[in-house]
Amino acid sequence: MSLLTGVGARPVGAPGSDKAERRDRRRWLPYLLLLPGAAWLFLFFVVPTIQLGATSLYDPSGSVTAGYAMTWEFSNYPDAIAYAWPQILRSFSYAAIATVIGIVIGYPLAYAIAQKAGRWKNLLLVCVVAPMFTSFLVRTLAWKTILSDNGWLVGFLRDIGLLGDDGRLLATPAAVILGLTYNFLPFLVLPLYASLERLDYRLIEAAGDLYASPTRTFFKVTLPLSMPGLVAGTLLFFIPAVGDYINAALLGNTNTNMVGNVVNSAFLSRQEPPQGAALSFLLMAIILAIVFAYVRRSGTDEVV
């Protein structure tokens, strides 16, 4: 009877049990690989965001030295809008104009690199990315020199009559928009390039064989197929441009301040953290709403 009972029993360490253990380890391996990234996001994104949300509800009558009491002051949000609504509108208008200019410049550039550059493709990509090897601040300071009243660009525009004798570019809205366009253009070009580089050129040739004009081919073939890259590029351009304050601080004046400048002064100059935190949360909420509407309107959920 004991011999029959032992038939079919699997001893410990048998090949079947080892396979089961390996399967269990493989099942948990992806979660273990995600753990460092999840911990990083939790510590340096989730926790600061929660703290920022709590700060936005502090009693604004407190002070940095005496501290702030948590009084759930939801009125901080409408007060922040009433205080900074011109800067909020200016931020979105500047970012939108810069994004449109970036698309006008970046789309042909990305298309040329992806489809026409040939052996020069890698060199042109390096030229697009190379400015990012220098710090954001240094690049903006370089533009301040280029746009200065004594710079060659202003002198040239005065000579050809596009600027008056006392005309200037620095400390104007145009300077801020130019700075935004220059600094964030690579974020638009690279996703567009990635999308256009995968474009099957035979589809364009087929459209020509069917007597489609170049304009019709672009709007019916090239643009729809490159839409994921265009959506990703515009988002990567527009979102940081809205929250930027360095270009407005260095290339503009007090009349060109953006919401980022107000947030910066609320935390560092005026010592009003509740207002700065409320403006930050409002900015995030507005941007998220715009992103969802834009992705839905563009007709694609695929982002490169």
Tab-separated table of C-alpha atoms in Angstrom:
chain	number	residue	atom	x	y	z
A	1	MET	CA	0.000	0.000	0.000
A	2	SER	CA	2.828	2.381	0.818
A	3	LEU	CA	4.428	1.656	-2.536
A	4	LEU	CA	1.218	2.589	-4.364
A	5	THR	CA	0.846	5.747	-2.338
A	6	GLY	CA	4.351	6.858	-3.259
A	7	VAL	CA	3.744	6.470	-6.975
A	8	GLY	CA	3.314	9.862	-8.607
A	9	ALA	CA	4.570	11.813	-5.626
A	10	ARG	CA	6.977	14.607	-6.659
A	11	PRO	CA	10.000	14.969	-4.431
A	12	VAL	CA	11.160	18.370	-3.306
A	13	GLY	CA	13.526	19.920	-5.825
A	14	ALA	CA	11.964	18.063	-8.782
A	15	PRO	CA	12.143	19.781	-12.203
A	16	GLY	CA	8.428	20.669	-12.127
A	17	SER	CA	8.679	22.583	-8.862
A	18	ASP	CA	11.784	24.458	-10.118
A	19	LYS	CA	9.872	25.581	-13.198
A	20	ALA	CA	7.030	26.854	-11.024
A	21	GLU	CA	9.470	28.826	-8.883
A	22	ARG	CA	11.074	30.333	-11.971
A	23	ARG	CA	7.667	31.300	-13.303
A	24	ASP	CA	6.873	33.011	-10.005
A	25	ARG	CA	10.150	34.923	-10.105
A	26	ARG	CA	9.561	35.994	-13.714
A	27	ARG	CA	6.073	37.155	-12.786
A	28	TRP	CA	7.391	39.471	-10.087
A	29	LEU	CA	10.444	40.656	-12.032
A	30	PRO	CA	8.669	43.446	-13.987
A	31	TYR	CA	7.287	44.879	-10.749
A	32	LEU	CA	10.732	44.808	-9.142
A	33	LEU	CA	12.179	46.639	-12.156
A	34	LEU	CA	9.470	49.282	-11.849
A	35	LEU	CA	10.103	49.773	-8.136
A	36	PRO	CA	13.066	52.253	-8.372
A	37	GLY	CA	11.244	54.457	-10.891
A	38	ALA	CA	8.007	54.328	-8.910
A	39	ALA	CA	9.857	55.232	-5.714
A	40	TRP	CA	11.577	58.132	-7.472
A	41	LEU	CA	8.250	59.470	-8.827
A	42	PHE	CA	6.598	59.080	-5.445
A	43	LEU	CA	9.339	60.899	-3.527
A	44	PHE	CA	10.052	63.675	-6.021
A	45	PHE	CA	6.676	64.150	-7.739
A	46	VAL	CA	3.762	62.825	-5.710
A	47	VAL	CA	4.992	64.033	-2.313
A	48	PRO	CA	5.928	67.564	-3.538
A	49	THR	CA	2.612	67.813	-5.395
A	50	ILE	CA	0.691	66.916	-2.241
A	51	GLN	CA	2.743	69.451	-0.286
A	52	LEU	CA	2.086	72.088	-2.951
A	53	GLY	CA	-1.633	71.374	-2.780
A	54	ALA	CA	-1.581	71.718	1.000
A	55	THR	CA	0.347	74.987	0.740
A	56	SER	CA	-2.283	76.410	-1.606
A	57	LEU	CA	-4.869	76.011	1.173
A	58	TYR	CA	-2.880	77.700	3.930
A	59	ASP	CA	-4.078	80.870	5.636
A	60	PRO	CA	-2.552	83.660	3.482
A	61	SER	CA	-2.292	85.956	6.511
A	62	GLY	CA	0.590	83.885	7.897
A	63	SER	CA	4.269	84.548	7.285
A	64	VAL	CA	7.378	82.586	6.467
A	65	THR	CA	8.881	83.280	9.886
A	66	ALA	CA	5.734	82.675	11.961
A	67	GLY	CA	4.444	79.851	9.775
A	68	TYR	CA	1.144	79.196	8.042
A	69	ALA	CA	-1.944	77.535	9.482
A	70	MET	CA	-3.936	74.996	7.491
A	71	THR	CA	-7.344	76.660	7.272
A	72	TRP	CA	-8.473	75.121	3.968
A	73	GLU	CA	-8.595	78.514	2.288
A	74	PHE	CA	-10.132	77.590	-1.059
A	75	SER	CA	-10.596	81.303	-1.615
A	76	ASN	CA	-6.883	81.421	-2.413
A	77	TYR	CA	-7.703	80.158	-5.897
A	78	PRO	CA	-10.119	82.902	-7.017
A	79	ASP	CA	-7.879	85.451	-5.302
A	80	ALA	CA	-4.887	84.164	-7.267
A	81	ILE	CA	-6.838	84.402	-10.534
A	82	ALA	CA	-7.946	87.945	-9.730
A	83	TYR	CA	-4.343	88.903	-8.960
A	84	ALA	CA	-2.608	87.284	-11.934
A	85	TRP	CA	-5.177	86.886	-14.703
A	86	PRO	CA	-3.286	89.216	-17.111
A	87	GLN	CA	-0.124	87.135	-16.695
A	88	ILE	CA	-2.104	83.897	-17.136
A	89	LEU	CA	-3.610	85.098	-20.412
A	90	ARG	CA	-0.241	86.435	-21.541
A	91	SER	CA	1.467	83.117	-20.809
A	92	PHE	CA	-0.972	81.113	-22.904
A	93	SER	CA	-0.993	83.645	-25.742
A	94	TYR	CA	2.814	83.838	-25.881
A	95	ALA	CA	3.112	80.051	-25.737
A	96	ALA	CA	0.456	79.591	-28.447
A	97	ILE	CA	2.116	82.101	-30.789
A	98	ALA	CA	5.537	80.548	-30.184
A	99	THR	CA	4.095	77.073	-30.828
A	100	VAL	CA	2.633	78.151	-34.163
A	101	ILE	CA	5.947	79.717	-35.178
A	102	GLY	CA	7.719	76.549	-34.041
A	103	ILE	CA	5.450	74.402	-36.227
A	104	VAL	CA	6.033	76.663	-39.244
A	105	ILE	CA	9.808	76.356	-38.759
A	106	GLY	CA	10.044	72.861	-37.324
A	107	TYR	CA	7.788	70.864	-39.647
A	108	PRO	CA	9.672	71.653	-42.878
A	109	LEU	CA	12.961	71.162	-41.042
A	110	ALA	CA	11.929	67.764	-39.664
A	111	TYR	CA	10.578	66.702	-43.068
A	112	ALA	CA	13.771	67.744	-44.827
A	113	ILE	CA	15.933	65.853	-42.337
A	114	ALA	CA	13.765	62.732	-42.418
A	115	GLN	CA	13.099	62.463	-46.159
A	116	LYS	CA	15.629	64.602	-48.050
A	117	ALA	CA	18.825	64.873	-46.025
A	118	GLY	CA	20.380	61.594	-47.102
A	119	ARG	CA	23.901	61.192	-45.736
A	120	TRP	CA	23.618	64.583	-43.997
A	121	LYS	CA	20.799	63.358	-41.762
A	122	ASN	CA	22.904	62.646	-38.677
A	123	LEU	CA	24.774	65.936	-38.957
A	124	LEU	CA	21.546	67.909	-39.195
A	125	LEU	CA	20.113	66.083	-36.193
A	126	VAL	CA	23.227	66.992	-34.218
A	127	CYS	CA	22.756	70.632	-35.248
A	128	VAL	CA	19.180	70.526	-33.928
A	129	VAL	CA	20.210	68.989	-30.607
A	130	ALA	CA	23.550	70.790	-30.131
A	131	PRO	CA	22.095	73.965	-28.521
A	132	MET	CA	20.678	71.793	-25.737
A	133	PHE	CA	24.221	70.892	-24.707
A	134	THR	CA	24.406	74.440	-23.318
A	135	SER	CA	22.347	75.463	-20.309
A	136	PHE	CA	18.958	77.095	-20.825
A	137	LEU	CA	20.101	80.229	-19.030
A	138	VAL	CA	23.210	80.685	-21.183
A	139	ARG	CA	21.206	80.285	-24.383
A	140	THR	CA	18.733	82.927	-23.256
A	141	LEU	CA	21.525	85.304	-22.291
A	142	ALA	CA	22.976	84.832	-25.776
A	143	TRP	CA	19.666	85.965	-27.243
A	144	LYS	CA	19.752	88.981	-24.954
A	145	THR	CA	23.052	89.958	-26.579
A	146	ILE	CA	21.711	89.349	-30.099
A	147	LEU	CA	18.572	91.427	-29.498
A	148	SER	CA	20.294	94.257	-27.611
A	149	ASP	CA	19.883	97.822	-28.868
A	150	ASN	CA	23.540	97.899	-29.933
A	151	GLY	CA	23.482	94.447	-31.520
A	152	TRP	CA	23.924	93.676	-35.190
A	153	LEU	CA	20.334	92.502	-35.659
A	154	VAL	CA	18.735	95.737	-34.444
A	155	GLY	CA	21.270	97.746	-36.478
A	156	PHE	CA	20.435	95.766	-39.619
A	157	LEU	CA	16.671	96.176	-39.121
A	158	ARG	CA	17.146	99.905	-38.629
A	159	ASP	CA	19.242	100.162	-41.785
A	160	ILE	CA	16.586	98.505	-43.938
A	161	GLY	CA	13.790	100.524	-42.351
A	162	LEU	CA	11.956	97.792	-40.472
A	163	LEU	CA	12.788	99.520	-37.170
A	164	GLY	CA	12.837	103.220	-36.488
A	165	ASP	CA	15.898	105.051	-35.238
A	166	ASP	CA	14.762	104.458	-31.664
A	167	GLY	CA	13.175	101.051	-32.362
A	168	ARG	CA	14.196	98.066	-30.331
A	169	LEU	CA	13.626	94.335	-29.976
A	170	LEU	CA	14.818	93.679	-26.440
A	171	ALA	CA	12.267	94.106	-23.639
A	172	THR	CA	9.349	93.561	-26.020
A	173	PRO	CA	6.811	90.750	-26.448
A	174	ALA	CA	8.521	89.815	-29.722
A	175	ALA	CA	11.771	89.129	-27.867
A	176	VAL	CA	10.038	86.866	-25.348
A	177	ILE	CA	8.251	84.908	-28.102
A	178	LEU	CA	11.484	84.569	-30.094
A	179	GLY	CA	13.244	83.266	-26.991
A	180	LEU	CA	10.512	80.713	-26.334
A	181	THR	CA	10.583	79.553	-29.950
A	182	TYR	CA	14.337	79.131	-30.017
A	183	ASN	CA	14.676	77.381	-26.650
A	184	PHE	CA	11.894	74.831	-27.141
A	185	LEU	CA	12.156	74.199	-30.905
A	186	PRO	CA	14.165	70.940	-30.542
A	187	PHE	CA	11.347	69.445	-28.440
A	188	LEU	CA	9.072	69.952	-31.452
A	189	VAL	CA	11.463	68.880	-34.195
A	190	LEU	CA	12.609	65.572	-32.718
A	191	PRO	CA	9.162	63.913	-32.305
A	192	LEU	CA	8.199	65.197	-35.750
A	193	TYR	CA	11.369	63.724	-37.212
A	194	ALA	CA	10.693	60.373	-35.548
A	195	SER	CA	7.209	60.298	-37.066
A	196	LEU	CA	8.210	61.530	-40.536
A	197	GLU	CA	11.213	59.227	-40.686
A	198	ARG	CA	8.843	56.237	-40.552
A	199	LEU	CA	6.719	57.670	-43.348
A	200	ASP	CA	6.576	55.359	-46.373
A	201	TYR	CA	7.555	57.600	-49.284
A	202	ARG	CA	5.808	55.220	-51.687
A	203	LEU	CA	2.484	56.530	-50.359
A	204	ILE	CA	3.417	60.039	-51.465
A	205	GLU	CA	4.470	58.721	-54.859
A	206	ALA	CA	1.182	56.828	-55.118
A	207	ALA	CA	-0.752	60.020	-54.390
A	208	GLY	CA	1.163	61.732	-57.209
A	209	ASP	CA	0.379	58.851	-59.552
A	210	LEU	CA	-3.305	59.424	-58.762
A	211	TYR	CA	-2.898	63.048	-59.906
A	212	ALA	CA	-3.074	64.543	-56.424
A	213	SER	CA	-1.440	67.956	-56.163
A	214	PRO	CA	1.450	68.426	-53.722
A	215	THR	CA	-0.836	70.437	-51.440
A	216	ARG	CA	-3.540	67.775	-51.468
A	217	THR	CA	-0.941	65.058	-50.930
A	218	PHE	CA	0.377	66.877	-47.889
A	219	PHE	CA	-3.020	67.346	-46.250
A	220	LYS	CA	-4.369	63.898	-47.165
A	221	VAL	CA	-1.264	61.716	-46.737
A	222	THR	CA	1.744	63.342	-45.075
A	223	LEU	CA	0.013	65.346	-42.358
A	224	PRO	CA	-2.320	62.573	-41.115
A	225	LEU	CA	0.531	60.055	-40.978
A	226	SER	CA	2.750	62.497	-39.081
A	227	MET	CA	0.013	63.573	-36.678
A	228	PRO	CA	1.298	61.516	-33.696
A	229	GLY	CA	4.660	63.285	-33.928
A	230	LEU	CA	2.995	66.662	-34.390
A	231	VAL	CA	0.780	66.133	-31.335
A	232	ALA	CA	3.718	65.006	-29.194
A	233	GLY	CA	5.937	67.835	-30.432
A	234	THR	CA	3.416	70.591	-29.855
A	235	LEU	CA	2.710	69.322	-26.346
A	236	LEU	CA	6.419	69.091	-25.510
A	237	PHE	CA	6.806	72.641	-26.833
A	238	PHE	CA	3.660	74.294	-25.477
A	239	ILE	CA	3.616	72.924	-21.921
A	240	PRO	CA	7.064	74.166	-20.788
A	241	ALA	CA	6.594	77.392	-22.750
A	242	VAL	CA	3.477	78.267	-20.724
A	243	GLY	CA	5.286	77.857	-17.412
A	244	ASP	CA	8.544	79.495	-18.502
A	245	TYR	CA	9.718	82.626	-16.730
A	246	ILE	CA	13.396	82.941	-17.712
A	247	ASN	CA	12.695	84.304	-21.189
A	248	ALA	CA	10.255	86.872	-19.834
A	249	ALA	CA	12.679	87.872	-17.076
A	250	LEU	CA	15.727	88.267	-19.319
A	251	LEU	CA	14.250	89.274	-22.675
A	252	GLY	CA	11.135	91.146	-21.575
A	253	ASN	CA	10.061	93.805	-19.089
A	254	THR	CA	7.505	94.141	-16.334
A	255	ASN	CA	4.745	94.405	-18.941
A	256	THR	CA	5.682	91.052	-20.477
A	257	ASN	CA	5.762	89.017	-17.256
A	258	MET	CA	4.226	85.564	-17.502
A	259	VAL	CA	2.548	83.467	-14.822
A	260	GLY	CA	5.864	81.784	-14.045
A	261	ASN	CA	7.278	85.165	-13.029
A	262	VAL	CA	4.353	85.701	-10.661
A	263	VAL	CA	4.844	82.263	-9.099
A	264	ASN	CA	8.556	82.899	-8.753
A	265	SER	CA	8.016	86.250	-7.032
A	266	ALA	CA	5.286	84.805	-4.785
A	267	PHE	CA	7.670	82.194	-3.390
A	268	LEU	CA	10.952	84.101	-3.391
A	269	SER	CA	10.247	87.849	-3.326
A	270	ARG	CA	6.819	88.643	-1.912
A	271	GLN	CA	6.881	85.648	0.484
A	272	GLU	CA	3.335	84.535	-0.346
A	273	PRO	CA	3.591	80.746	-0.762
A	274	PRO	CA	-0.198	80.102	-0.687
A	275	GLN	CA	-0.704	82.329	-3.712
A	276	GLY	CA	2.235	80.807	-5.578
A	277	ALA	CA	1.015	77.269	-4.861
A	278	ALA	CA	-2.550	78.137	-5.911
A	279	LEU	CA	-1.300	79.610	-9.192
A	280	SER	CA	0.824	76.514	-9.797
A	281	PHE	CA	-2.156	74.198	-9.320
A	282	LEU	CA	-4.356	76.378	-11.516
A	283	LEU	CA	-1.718	76.294	-14.232
A	284	MET	CA	-1.487	72.498	-14.047
A	285	ALA	CA	-5.276	72.145	-14.205
A	286	ILE	CA	-5.621	74.448	-17.221
A	287	ILE	CA	-2.766	72.729	-19.066
A	288	LEU	CA	-4.234	69.262	-18.396
A	289	ALA	CA	-7.605	70.394	-19.732
A	290	ILE	CA	-5.963	71.813	-22.866
A	291	VAL	CA	-3.905	68.645	-23.380
A	292	PHE	CA	-6.939	66.342	-23.150
A	293	ALA	CA	-8.970	68.579	-25.473
A	294	TYR	CA	-6.103	68.846	-27.951
A	295	VAL	CA	-5.408	65.109	-28.067
A	296	ARG	CA	-9.128	64.385	-28.446
A	297	ARG	CA	-9.520	67.017	-31.174
A	298	SER	CA	-6.454	65.844	-33.072
A	299	GLY	CA	-8.062	62.447	-33.559
A	300	THR	CA	-5.205	60.358	-32.203
A	301	ASP	CA	-4.312	58.908	-28.832
A	302	GLU	CA	-0.929	57.703	-30.086
A	303	VAL	CA	1.933	59.889	-28.931
A	304	VAL	CA	5.454	59.182	-30.143
